[in-house]
Amino acid sequence: MLNAERKRTILLLIPIVLVLVGYVLYPSIETLIESFKKNGAFSLQNYGDFFGSKAASNLEALWNSVYISLLSVFFSALIGIPLAYIFNRYDFPGRQFFSNIAIMPIVLPSLVGVMAFMFLYGEAGLVPNALKDLFHLSEVPFSIGGISGILLVHAYTMYPYFYMTTSSALNNIDPSLEEAAYNLGSSRLSVFWKVTFPLLTPGLVAASLLVFMVSMASFSAPYLLAGGFRVLSLQIYFSKTNGDLDMAATQSVILSVVSIAFLLFMRWFQNRKDYRMASKGIGAHRSEVSNPLLKWSMVSLGIIAMIVLLLPHVTLLVLSLVPEGAWTWQTYPQAFSFENFRLLFEDTNIWDPVRNSLIMAAIACGGVFVFGIITSYALVKRTFIGKNLLDILVMIPWALPATVVGMNLILAFNEPSAFSFGKVLVGTFWILPLAYFVRFIPLVVRSTNAVLEQMDDSIEEAAQNLGAKWFYTFRRVVLPYIMPGVLSGSLLAFVQAVGEFPTSVLLYTLGNRPISIEIMNQLRMFNLGQAAAYGMIQVGLIAIVLFVSYKFFGVKSENTL
Amino acid sequence: MSTVNLSTITKRFGNVTAVKELDLKIKEGEFFTFLGPSGCGKTTTLRMIAGFYYPTEGKVKFNEKDMTTVPPEKRNTGMVFQNYALFPHMTVYENVAFGLKVRKTDKKETRSRVEDVLNKVRLGQYIDRQVSQLSGGQQQRVALARALVIEPDILLLDEPLSNLDARLRDEMRNEILRLQREYGITTIYVTHDQVEALTMSDRIAVFNFGECQQVGTPSEIYNKPVNDFVAAFIGETNLFSIKPDKEEEGTAVFQSADFDKSIYVDHTEENIASYAEGEELVMSIRPEAVRILKDSVDGNNVFKGKVSLVQFTGASVHTYIEMENGAQIRATDLNHGPSTYLKEGTSVSFQLPQNQIRVIPKAGE
């Protein structure tokens, strides 16, 4: 067994290691090397420039990124935690419905979400102008842009992280723990602070770090809303478009260091304390609200929250029905029709980006599907030296901001290399599917790991004991078992790849421009309706995938993050 | 059907020795049990027979064939796992048919054999159910059917009843025995439950700390334990440290700090286990052998004490007696009605019949 088993492990590991080294490690190292080069010679000049007085804008961008991220964590928590507490601990009319609505922001891809917010609350947005007309003001009362805009979008798109982790933590708390505290004489408030809250902390810390990392990496919101405001992820893009690859590499390295430091901190924190419940079989634990005043104020809170949460979706839908030229200088759109959707399917010029996105996402998704299965199997079910290292390697694309992943690929494949079969990939069709593939490796591996870890080793052993060879066991027992996890992960990767913006904007060519790029083009041409129609396609795809995952694979949407 | 022959098997995981120099011969058609506390190496040994571990040293033979490094799928053993390990995405039929499919049995025969074995485990009507829809006992029987249908040379059962409730456990015990007798398969059964071991087995091997302490029939294990570990692990017993004193015609005399008088034991192979010179000795007397005396009698091994606790358990009554120097002994008698229960605090005499005492060495670490 030793030999056959070990041989099999090695055979499994060879492709995994090749892919990870070739498309994750090697590009990262290329970036690192590039950051130490100036005019082709080794130097620390770039770092000197970054931190030096010469380019104060870089340091300012780093500082802005950090501080926007901290504020994003704060606001997301401020919305997510109370909402989760109210929806999970109190029973009032419509509770179930409201709690389903609460996670709706996740069906908006980031670029589309930002776009919807611009239409809603921007300078020419619907809400400020409606208020202006309503109160006969001479100017719009408010509009988002710069920091406030970024923060608003972040809070909206990221509070679900807090909402979901808090909800699941609350539902996992054994009610008898709190009952025990009451029984020992604690007051409601002290039960919350001494028992409930400490049990929530691991989830809250994880959510905070996640939100922090996501905001550090956030690209779409600053790209559309920042104005003159600098953040680091955007600076990378500017350096690259200005042709200053050395500086772009340096900025990438610094942003990566911050992100990876947070990832490592998160891993360490999660392993530090074990808050798993000792008891099993936890019942629902909700107190019914009997005070009518309180009850109806909760219901109205739910309704208001619902309106605010769904407004972007509605706006998007409405705008997608506005044909070209029907909303230019007017306050409100003048006409509605299905023109945009008709064009989408009839005008090949307009359909092309959708087709490109679908094809490229499908290629990436296929790759991630196969790679995810093999990698996850090796990580969960095989023992070998360097497993921890491999685990970290798999998670790197998750910790790295999308902009950095894009930069890494540019720097690695703008010259022929062994991993690109001696070809220059940048500027070809294949660079984008590759970028999507790398970006979504962690997603699929994680969702597959979750199922595989549930599978007891004895299941495989039973098959072996009954005479099945390894491959037969893998095909007939392991694969069908993990298929729900792999499929839901891959489908999610697919829809995210369709909407992917930061890597696309760095790597696209005219021939393979995806939806997100075309949305930007349409926005630039003030053809808002067509942009919204593209957005609706993405929202529809995401909604379908989430529904399918939930319905057929029993995967809850909160587990997909 | 096969015999299983383990010769000087040792299994080490890193620095930990899980099984040490184990020698065992399991006969054809035998119901053989590995009994021991958790972590004693019994499951490790079973997994070496199944092929999931390879021994660090030693050989595994089925009949005369060396199987030491044969992969598990080529051993033709049928294993029932503690958690059953049923394939959750398959129906009862597909689960049971799995092994036959691997063996490329033709469809018609597969069908008839699966139906046949499912009828034998009394699950005929559940053939198309999803396994998750079955109760624990039913899942257990599917696992058994799946292992039996391939007509294995050896049936391996790894604590198969430990996840069932008490009543179901009794039922399944008989079911397993019935099937084993019907198929006549050499069966190895791993358990930490002494009642299971005693009631089901032809022979038992008692494990502790990776070593086999004793192999024997249930009656041998219970009545003639080779050391204090075996005596205490199987059944209830009273143990006292003793020292040899002298020999009198056919009787050995011992001294104990716990008793104020000498202890007389018949010098037979039944009563005195073999031990080496200088080994620490222990005497074991089963509670049911301790005789509580109504009147003070003279004779060997008669001691005095006070009743410290009376426990009524239904079929039997335990009486704990404390001797003057503080040592306690337990006597068990069948329930003969409330009038026969002793009162706590009563002074009594009791006798340790000299043909019921077992003198054994202390088990080494």
PDB file of C-alpha atoms in Angstrom, chain A residues 81-333:
ATOM      1  CA  ILE A  81     -25.116  43.018  13.497  1.00  0.00           C
ATOM      2  CA  PRO A  82     -28.298  44.721  14.772  1.00  0.00           C
ATOM      3  CA  LEU A  83     -30.215  43.567  11.704  1.00  0.00           C
ATOM      4  CA  ALA A  84     -29.094  39.984  12.264  1.00  0.00           C
ATOM      5  CA  TYR A  85     -29.971  40.175  15.939  1.00  0.00           C
ATOM      6  CA  ILE A  86     -33.449  41.550  15.320  1.00  0.00           C
ATOM      7  CA  PHE A  87     -34.284  39.151  12.490  1.00  0.00           C
ATOM      8  CA  ASN A  88     -32.990  36.084  14.311  1.00  0.00           C
ATOM      9  CA  ARG A  89     -34.089  36.737  17.863  1.00  0.00           C
ATOM     10  CA  TYR A  90     -37.515  38.317  17.515  1.00  0.00           C
ATOM     11  CA  ASP A  91     -40.575  37.001  15.842  1.00  0.00           C
ATOM     12  CA  PHE A  92     -42.864  39.477  14.136  1.00  0.00           C
ATOM     13  CA  PRO A  93     -45.008  39.493  11.009  1.00  0.00           C
ATOM     14  CA  GLY A  94     -42.924  39.110   7.851  1.00  0.00           C
ATOM     15  CA  ARG A  95     -39.738  38.184   9.659  1.00  0.00           C
ATOM     16  CA  GLN A  96     -38.834  35.321   7.321  1.00  0.00           C
ATOM     17  CA  PHE A  97     -39.485  37.477   4.273  1.00  0.00           C
ATOM     18  CA  PHE A  98     -37.366  40.376   5.534  1.00  0.00           C
ATOM     19  CA  SER A  99     -34.508  38.111   6.472  1.00  0.00           C
ATOM     20  CA  ASN A 100     -34.444  36.737   2.935  1.00  0.00           C
ATOM     21  CA  ILE A 101     -34.377  40.254   1.511  1.00  0.00           C
ATOM     22  CA  ALA A 102     -31.493  41.169   3.808  1.00  0.00           C
ATOM     23  CA  ILE A 103     -28.988  39.234   1.743  1.00  0.00           C
ATOM     24  CA  MET A 104     -30.113  40.653  -1.597  1.00  0.00           C
ATOM     25  CA  PRO A 105     -27.001  42.845  -2.039  1.00  0.00           C
ATOM     26  CA  ILE A 106     -25.033  39.705  -2.872  1.00  0.00           C
ATOM     27  CA  VAL A 107     -26.824  39.279  -6.178  1.00  0.00           C
ATOM     28  CA  LEU A 108     -25.459  42.626  -7.385  1.00  0.00           C
ATOM     29  CA  PRO A 109     -22.020  42.285  -8.995  1.00  0.00           C
ATOM     30  CA  SER A 110     -19.796  45.061  -7.681  1.00  0.00           C
ATOM     31  CA  LEU A 111     -19.594  47.131 -10.849  1.00  0.00           C
ATOM     32  CA  VAL A 112     -23.329  46.865 -11.457  1.00  0.00           C
ATOM     33  CA  GLY A 113     -24.028  47.753  -7.852  1.00  0.00           C
ATOM     34  CA  VAL A 114     -21.888  50.863  -8.026  1.00  0.00           C
ATOM     35  CA  MET A 115     -23.600  51.836 -11.251  1.00  0.00           C
ATOM     36  CA  ALA A 116     -27.026  51.489  -9.657  1.00  0.00           C
ATOM     37  CA  PHE A 117     -25.903  53.651  -6.758  1.00  0.00           C
ATOM     38  CA  MET A 118     -24.715  56.334  -9.151  1.00  0.00           C
ATOM     39  CA  PHE A 119     -28.075  56.423 -10.883  1.00  0.00           C
ATOM     40  CA  LEU A 120     -29.810  56.558  -7.543  1.00  0.00           C
ATOM     41  CA  TYR A 121     -27.796  58.907  -5.388  1.00  0.00           C
ATOM     42  CA  GLY A 122     -25.276  60.507  -7.745  1.00  0.00           C
ATOM     43  CA  GLU A 123     -25.244  64.117  -8.905  1.00  0.00           C
ATOM     44  CA  ALA A 124     -27.826  63.350 -11.585  1.00  0.00           C
ATOM     45  CA  GLY A 125     -29.328  60.538  -9.532  1.00  0.00           C
ATOM     46  CA  LEU A 126     -33.007  59.894  -9.097  1.00  0.00           C
ATOM     47  CA  VAL A 127     -33.286  60.319  -5.346  1.00  0.00           C
ATOM     48  CA  PRO A 128     -31.523  63.670  -4.920  1.00  0.00           C
ATOM     49  CA  ASN A 129     -33.361  65.124  -7.941  1.00  0.00           C
ATOM     50  CA  ALA A 130     -36.696  63.811  -6.745  1.00  0.00           C
ATOM     51  CA  LEU A 131     -36.083  65.516  -3.418  1.00  0.00           C
ATOM     52  CA  LYS A 132     -35.075  68.666  -5.211  1.00  0.00           C
ATOM     53  CA  ASP A 133     -38.331  68.736  -7.187  1.00  0.00           C
ATOM     54  CA  LEU A 134     -40.402  67.769  -4.215  1.00  0.00           C
ATOM     55  CA  PHE A 135     -39.162  70.583  -2.050  1.00  0.00           C
ATOM     56  CA  HIS A 136     -38.512  73.016  -4.896  1.00  0.00           C
ATOM     57  CA  LEU A 137     -34.864  73.360  -4.025  1.00  0.00           C
ATOM     58  CA  SER A 138     -32.500  75.201  -6.288  1.00  0.00           C
ATOM     59  CA  GLU A 139     -29.840  72.490  -5.991  1.00  0.00           C
ATOM     60  CA  VAL A 140     -29.788  68.805  -5.219  1.00  0.00           C
ATOM     61  CA  PRO A 141     -29.826  68.388  -1.427  1.00  0.00           C
ATOM     62  CA  PHE A 142     -27.053  65.763  -1.496  1.00  0.00           C
ATOM     63  CA  SER A 143     -25.208  63.508  -3.830  1.00  0.00           C
ATOM     64  CA  ILE A 144     -22.677  60.818  -3.324  1.00  0.00           C
ATOM     65  CA  GLY A 145     -19.158  60.920  -4.620  1.00  0.00           C
ATOM     66  CA  GLY A 146     -15.652  60.612  -3.240  1.00  0.00           C
ATOM     67  CA  ILE A 147     -15.321  59.049   0.176  1.00  0.00           C
ATOM     68  CA  SER A 148     -18.980  59.189   1.126  1.00  0.00           C
ATOM     69  CA  GLY A 149     -19.947  57.405  -2.068  1.00  0.00           C
ATOM     70  CA  ILE A 150     -17.367  54.683  -1.669  1.00  0.00           C
ATOM     71  CA  LEU A 151     -18.357  54.166   1.938  1.00  0.00           C
ATOM     72  CA  LEU A 152     -22.037  53.987   1.144  1.00  0.00           C
ATOM     73  CA  VAL A 153     -21.464  51.387  -1.557  1.00  0.00           C
ATOM     74  CA  HIS A 154     -19.139  49.422   0.693  1.00  0.00           C
ATOM     75  CA  ALA A 155     -21.566  49.415   3.564  1.00  0.00           C
ATOM     76  CA  TYR A 156     -24.343  48.271   1.254  1.00  0.00           C
ATOM     77  CA  THR A 157     -22.387  45.499  -0.459  1.00  0.00           C
ATOM     78  CA  MET A 158     -20.403  44.301   2.554  1.00  0.00           C
ATOM     79  CA  TYR A 159     -22.806  44.377   5.456  1.00  0.00           C
ATOM     80  CA  PRO A 160     -24.131  40.922   4.393  1.00  0.00           C
ATOM     81  CA  TYR A 161     -20.819  39.459   5.587  1.00  0.00           C
ATOM     82  CA  PHE A 162     -21.663  40.669   9.084  1.00  0.00           C
ATOM     83  CA  TYR A 163     -25.308  39.827   8.718  1.00  0.00           C
ATOM     84  CA  MET A 164     -24.598  36.251   7.685  1.00  0.00           C
ATOM     85  CA  THR A 165     -21.860  35.432  10.165  1.00  0.00           C
ATOM     86  CA  THR A 166     -23.857  36.949  13.013  1.00  0.00           C
ATOM     87  CA  SER A 167     -26.998  35.103  11.959  1.00  0.00           C
ATOM     88  CA  SER A 168     -25.307  31.759  11.748  1.00  0.00           C
ATOM     89  CA  ALA A 169     -23.447  32.319  15.009  1.00  0.00           C
ATOM     90  CA  LEU A 170     -26.676  33.322  16.747  1.00  0.00           C
ATOM     91  CA  ASN A 171     -28.446  30.253  15.435  1.00  0.00           C
ATOM     92  CA  ASN A 172     -25.620  28.041  16.600  1.00  0.00           C
ATOM     93  CA  ILE A 173     -25.716  29.285  20.170  1.00  0.00           C
ATOM     94  CA  ASP A 174     -27.389  26.711  22.316  1.00  0.00           C
ATOM     95  CA  PRO A 175     -30.355  28.497  23.913  1.00  0.00           C
ATOM     96  CA  SER A 176     -29.729  26.620  27.134  1.00  0.00           C
ATOM     97  CA  LEU A 177     -26.488  28.583  27.578  1.00  0.00           C
ATOM     98  CA  GLU A 178     -28.416  31.812  27.853  1.00  0.00           C
ATOM     99  CA  GLU A 179     -31.112  30.127  29.881  1.00  0.00           C
ATOM    100  CA  ALA A 180     -28.441  28.862  32.251  1.00  0.00           C
ATOM    101  CA  ALA A 181     -27.203  32.444  32.704  1.00  0.00           C
ATOM    102  CA  TYR A 182     -30.742  33.704  33.387  1.00  0.00           C
ATOM    103  CA  ASN A 183     -31.234  30.835  35.798  1.00  0.00           C
ATOM    104  CA  LEU A 184     -28.091  31.881  37.668  1.00  0.00           C
ATOM    105  CA  GLY A 185     -29.565  35.342  38.111  1.00  0.00           C
ATOM    106  CA  SER A 186     -28.169  37.440  35.264  1.00  0.00           C
ATOM    107  CA  SER A 187     -30.138  40.310  33.822  1.00  0.00           C
ATOM    108  CA  ARG A 188     -30.944  40.496  30.113  1.00  0.00           C
ATOM    109  CA  LEU A 189     -28.199  42.989  29.446  1.00  0.00           C
ATOM    110  CA  SER A 190     -25.515  41.103  31.297  1.00  0.00           C
ATOM    111  CA  VAL A 191     -26.524  37.858  29.570  1.00  0.00           C
ATOM    112  CA  PHE A 192     -25.982  39.583  26.251  1.00  0.00           C
ATOM    113  CA  TRP A 193     -22.597  41.047  27.192  1.00  0.00           C
ATOM    114  CA  LYS A 194     -21.270  38.130  29.219  1.00  0.00           C
ATOM    115  CA  VAL A 195     -22.597  35.144  27.251  1.00  0.00           C
ATOM    116  CA  THR A 196     -24.037  35.946  23.839  1.00  0.00           C
ATOM    117  CA  PHE A 197     -21.554  38.524  22.674  1.00  0.00           C
ATOM    118  CA  PRO A 198     -18.389  36.574  23.569  1.00  0.00           C
ATOM    119  CA  LEU A 199     -19.787  33.635  21.618  1.00  0.00           C
ATOM    120  CA  LEU A 200     -20.288  35.891  18.611  1.00  0.00           C
ATOM    121  CA  THR A 201     -16.774  37.331  18.653  1.00  0.00           C
ATOM    122  CA  PRO A 202     -15.027  34.691  16.509  1.00  0.00           C
ATOM    123  CA  GLY A 203     -17.560  35.228  13.741  1.00  0.00           C
ATOM    124  CA  LEU A 204     -17.412  38.985  14.097  1.00  0.00           C
ATOM    125  CA  VAL A 205     -13.648  39.093  13.936  1.00  0.00           C
ATOM    126  CA  ALA A 206     -13.675  36.885  10.857  1.00  0.00           C
ATOM    127  CA  ALA A 207     -16.280  39.121   9.227  1.00  0.00           C
ATOM    128  CA  SER A 208     -14.311  42.258  10.120  1.00  0.00           C
ATOM    129  CA  LEU A 209     -11.154  40.931   8.557  1.00  0.00           C
ATOM    130  CA  LEU A 210     -13.032  39.777   5.490  1.00  0.00           C
ATOM    131  CA  VAL A 211     -14.662  43.159   5.009  1.00  0.00           C
ATOM    132  CA  PHE A 212     -11.343  44.846   5.576  1.00  0.00           C
ATOM    133  CA  MET A 213      -9.659  42.722   2.915  1.00  0.00           C
ATOM    134  CA  VAL A 214     -12.486  43.149   0.447  1.00  0.00           C
ATOM    135  CA  SER A 215     -12.482  46.920   0.859  1.00  0.00           C
ATOM    136  CA  MET A 216      -8.714  47.072   0.512  1.00  0.00           C
ATOM    137  CA  ALA A 217      -9.158  45.251  -2.772  1.00  0.00           C
ATOM    138  CA  SER A 218     -12.261  47.155  -3.826  1.00  0.00           C
ATOM    139  CA  PHE A 219     -11.843  48.530  -7.297  1.00  0.00           C
ATOM    140  CA  SER A 220     -15.188  49.271  -8.926  1.00  0.00           C
ATOM    141  CA  ALA A 221     -16.427  51.700  -6.284  1.00  0.00           C
ATOM    142  CA  PRO A 222     -13.343  53.932  -6.261  1.00  0.00           C
ATOM    143  CA  TYR A 223     -13.049  53.615 -10.041  1.00  0.00           C
ATOM    144  CA  LEU A 224     -16.489  55.090 -10.620  1.00  0.00           C
ATOM    145  CA  LEU A 225     -16.982  57.250  -7.551  1.00  0.00           C
ATOM    146  CA  ALA A 226     -13.614  58.373  -6.259  1.00  0.00           C
ATOM    147  CA  GLY A 227     -13.214  61.520  -8.329  1.00  0.00           C
ATOM    148  CA  GLY A 228      -9.842  62.861  -7.329  1.00  0.00           C
ATOM    149  CA  PHE A 229      -9.646  60.646  -4.309  1.00  0.00           C
ATOM    150  CA  ARG A 230      -6.783  58.112  -4.405  1.00  0.00           C
ATOM    151  CA  VAL A 231      -6.822  54.543  -3.167  1.00  0.00           C
ATOM    152  CA  LEU A 232      -4.104  51.977  -3.657  1.00  0.00           C
ATOM    153  CA  SER A 233      -5.967  49.485  -5.838  1.00  0.00           C
ATOM    154  CA  LEU A 234      -6.787  52.296  -8.241  1.00  0.00           C
ATOM    155  CA  GLN A 235      -3.226  53.667  -8.180  1.00  0.00           C
ATOM    156  CA  ILE A 236      -2.000  50.315  -9.478  1.00  0.00           C
ATOM    157  CA  TYR A 237      -4.329  50.643 -12.436  1.00  0.00           C
ATOM    158  CA  PHE A 238      -3.215  54.192 -13.122  1.00  0.00           C
ATOM    159  CA  SER A 239       0.465  53.275 -12.936  1.00  0.00           C
ATOM    160  CA  LYS A 240      -0.137  50.447 -15.359  1.00  0.00           C
ATOM    161  CA  THR A 241      -2.061  52.598 -17.854  1.00  0.00           C
ATOM    162  CA  ASN A 242       0.688  55.204 -17.600  1.00  0.00           C
ATOM    163  CA  GLY A 243       3.129  52.484 -18.563  1.00  0.00           C
ATOM    164  CA  ASP A 244       5.009  52.610 -15.261  1.00  0.00           C
ATOM    165  CA  LEU A 245       5.072  48.833 -14.687  1.00  0.00           C
ATOM    166  CA  ASP A 246       7.817  49.035 -12.043  1.00  0.00           C
ATOM    167  CA  MET A 247       5.728  51.303  -9.869  1.00  0.00           C
ATOM    168  CA  ALA A 248       2.596  49.228 -10.500  1.00  0.00           C
ATOM    169  CA  ALA A 249       4.547  46.174  -9.324  1.00  0.00           C
ATOM    170  CA  THR A 250       5.746  47.978  -6.212  1.00  0.00           C
ATOM    171  CA  GLN A 251       2.249  49.138  -5.355  1.00  0.00           C
ATOM    172  CA  SER A 252       0.971  45.602  -5.932  1.00  0.00           C
ATOM    173  CA  VAL A 253       3.552  44.165  -3.570  1.00  0.00           C
ATOM    174  CA  ILE A 254       2.630  46.607  -0.834  1.00  0.00           C
ATOM    175  CA  LEU A 255      -1.089  46.009  -1.235  1.00  0.00           C
ATOM    176  CA  SER A 256      -0.475  42.230  -1.240  1.00  0.00           C
ATOM    177  CA  VAL A 257       1.602  42.397   1.917  1.00  0.00           C
ATOM    178  CA  VAL A 258      -1.198  44.167   3.754  1.00  0.00           C
ATOM    179  CA  SER A 259      -3.801  41.689   2.467  1.00  0.00           C
ATOM    180  CA  ILE A 260      -1.770  38.566   3.153  1.00  0.00           C
ATOM    181  CA  ALA A 261      -0.881  39.815   6.608  1.00  0.00           C
ATOM    182  CA  PHE A 262      -4.597  40.032   7.281  1.00  0.00           C
ATOM    183  CA  LEU A 263      -5.216  36.579   5.858  1.00  0.00           C
ATOM    184  CA  LEU A 264      -2.564  35.050   8.085  1.00  0.00           C
ATOM    185  CA  PHE A 265      -3.907  36.914  11.069  1.00  0.00           C
ATOM    186  CA  MET A 266      -7.368  35.571  10.283  1.00  0.00           C
ATOM    187  CA  ARG A 267      -6.144  31.981  10.049  1.00  0.00           C
ATOM    188  CA  TRP A 268      -4.276  32.344  13.293  1.00  0.00           C
ATOM    189  CA  PHE A 269      -7.274  33.844  15.018  1.00  0.00           C
ATOM    190  CA  GLN A 270      -9.642  31.175  13.785  1.00  0.00           C
ATOM    191  CA  ASN A 271      -7.409  28.403  15.069  1.00  0.00           C
ATOM    192  CA  ARG A 272      -6.794  30.089  18.373  1.00  0.00           C
ATOM    193  CA  LYS A 273     -10.038  29.480  20.156  1.00  0.00           C
ATOM    194  CA  ASP A 274     -12.535  26.715  19.887  1.00  0.00           C
ATOM    195  CA  TYR A 275     -16.027  27.967  20.470  1.00  0.00           C
ATOM    196  CA  ARG A 276     -17.785  24.952  19.048  1.00  0.00           C
ATOM    197  CA  MET A 277     -20.915  24.096  20.948  1.00  0.00           C
ATOM    198  CA  ALA A 278     -20.673  21.009  23.087  1.00  0.00           C
ATOM    199  CA  SER A 279     -24.338  20.251  22.703  1.00  0.00           C
ATOM    200  CA  LYS A 280     -26.203  19.143  19.648  1.00  0.00           C
ATOM    201  CA  GLY A 281     -29.715  19.533  18.345  1.00  0.00           C
ATOM    202  CA  ILE A 282     -30.386  23.218  18.794  1.00  0.00           C
ATOM    203  CA  GLY A 283     -33.934  24.393  18.547  1.00  0.00           C
ATOM    204  CA  ALA A 284     -35.194  27.719  17.286  1.00  0.00           C
ATOM    205  CA  HIS A 285     -34.918  30.394  19.882  1.00  0.00           C
ATOM    206  CA  ARG A 286     -36.988  33.441  19.142  1.00  0.00           C
ATOM    207  CA  SER A 287     -39.017  35.547  21.417  1.00  0.00           C
ATOM    208  CA  GLU A 288     -42.312  36.725  20.043  1.00  0.00           C
ATOM    209  CA  VAL A 289     -42.773  40.462  20.236  1.00  0.00           C
ATOM    210  CA  SER A 290     -46.061  41.114  21.990  1.00  0.00           C
ATOM    211  CA  ASN A 291     -45.850  44.850  22.614  1.00  0.00           C
ATOM    212  CA  PRO A 292     -47.785  46.222  19.588  1.00  0.00           C
ATOM    213  CA  LEU A 293     -45.755  49.427  19.388  1.00  0.00           C
ATOM    214  CA  LEU A 294     -42.491  47.531  19.323  1.00  0.00           C
ATOM    215  CA  LYS A 295     -43.890  44.951  16.966  1.00  0.00           C
ATOM    216  CA  TRP A 296     -45.050  47.427  14.371  1.00  0.00           C
ATOM    217  CA  SER A 297     -41.937  49.520  14.629  1.00  0.00           C
ATOM    218  CA  MET A 298     -39.981  46.377  13.856  1.00  0.00           C
ATOM    219  CA  VAL A 299     -42.219  45.679  10.896  1.00  0.00           C
ATOM    220  CA  SER A 300     -41.749  49.217   9.612  1.00  0.00           C
ATOM    221  CA  LEU A 301     -38.015  48.917  10.129  1.00  0.00           C
ATOM    222  CA  GLY A 302     -38.165  45.776   8.006  1.00  0.00           C
ATOM    223  CA  ILE A 303     -40.128  47.552   5.306  1.00  0.00           C
ATOM    224  CA  ILE A 304     -37.794  50.531   5.215  1.00  0.00           C
ATOM    225  CA  ALA A 305     -34.791  48.258   5.118  1.00  0.00           C
ATOM    226  CA  MET A 306     -36.398  46.322   2.303  1.00  0.00           C
ATOM    227  CA  ILE A 307     -37.015  49.455   0.248  1.00  0.00           C
ATOM    228  CA  VAL A 308     -33.478  50.727   0.733  1.00  0.00           C
ATOM    229  CA  LEU A 309     -32.028  47.318  -0.054  1.00  0.00           C
ATOM    230  CA  LEU A 310     -34.071  46.687  -3.151  1.00  0.00           C
ATOM    231  CA  LEU A 311     -33.935  50.208  -4.577  1.00  0.00           C
ATOM    232  CA  PRO A 312     -30.711  49.519  -6.513  1.00  0.00           C
ATOM    233  CA  HIS A 313     -32.207  46.378  -8.049  1.00  0.00           C
ATOM    234  CA  VAL A 314     -35.388  48.200  -9.007  1.00  0.00           C
ATOM    235  CA  THR A 315     -33.443  51.117 -10.411  1.00  0.00           C
ATOM    236  CA  LEU A 316     -31.404  48.781 -12.507  1.00  0.00           C
ATOM    237  CA  LEU A 317     -34.491  47.097 -13.847  1.00  0.00           C
ATOM    238  CA  VAL A 318     -36.192  50.392 -14.624  1.00  0.00           C
ATOM    239  CA  LEU A 319     -33.138  51.821 -16.304  1.00  0.00           C
ATOM    240  CA  SER A 320     -32.669  48.758 -18.430  1.00  0.00           C
ATOM    241  CA  LEU A 321     -36.019  49.610 -19.958  1.00  0.00           C
ATOM    242  CA  VAL A 322     -34.936  53.107 -20.964  1.00  0.00           C
ATOM    243  CA  PRO A 323     -34.011  53.168 -24.642  1.00  0.00           C
ATOM    244  CA  GLU A 324     -31.033  55.122 -25.902  1.00  0.00           C
ATOM    245  CA  GLY A 325     -31.604  58.863 -25.986  1.00  0.00           C
ATOM    246  CA  ALA A 326     -34.631  58.810 -23.699  1.00  0.00           C
ATOM    247  CA  TRP A 327     -32.806  60.056 -20.646  1.00  0.00           C
ATOM    248  CA  THR A 328     -30.105  62.612 -21.311  1.00  0.00           C
ATOM    249  CA  TRP A 329     -30.663  66.037 -19.802  1.00  0.00           C
ATOM    250  CA  GLN A 330     -34.092  65.309 -18.287  1.00  0.00           C
ATOM    251  CA  THR A 331     -34.503  64.659 -14.565  1.00  0.00           C
ATOM    252  CA  TYR A 332     -36.446  61.463 -15.184  1.00  0.00           C
ATOM    253  CA  PRO A 333     -36.373  58.983 -18.045  1.00  0.00           C
TER     254      PRO A 333
END
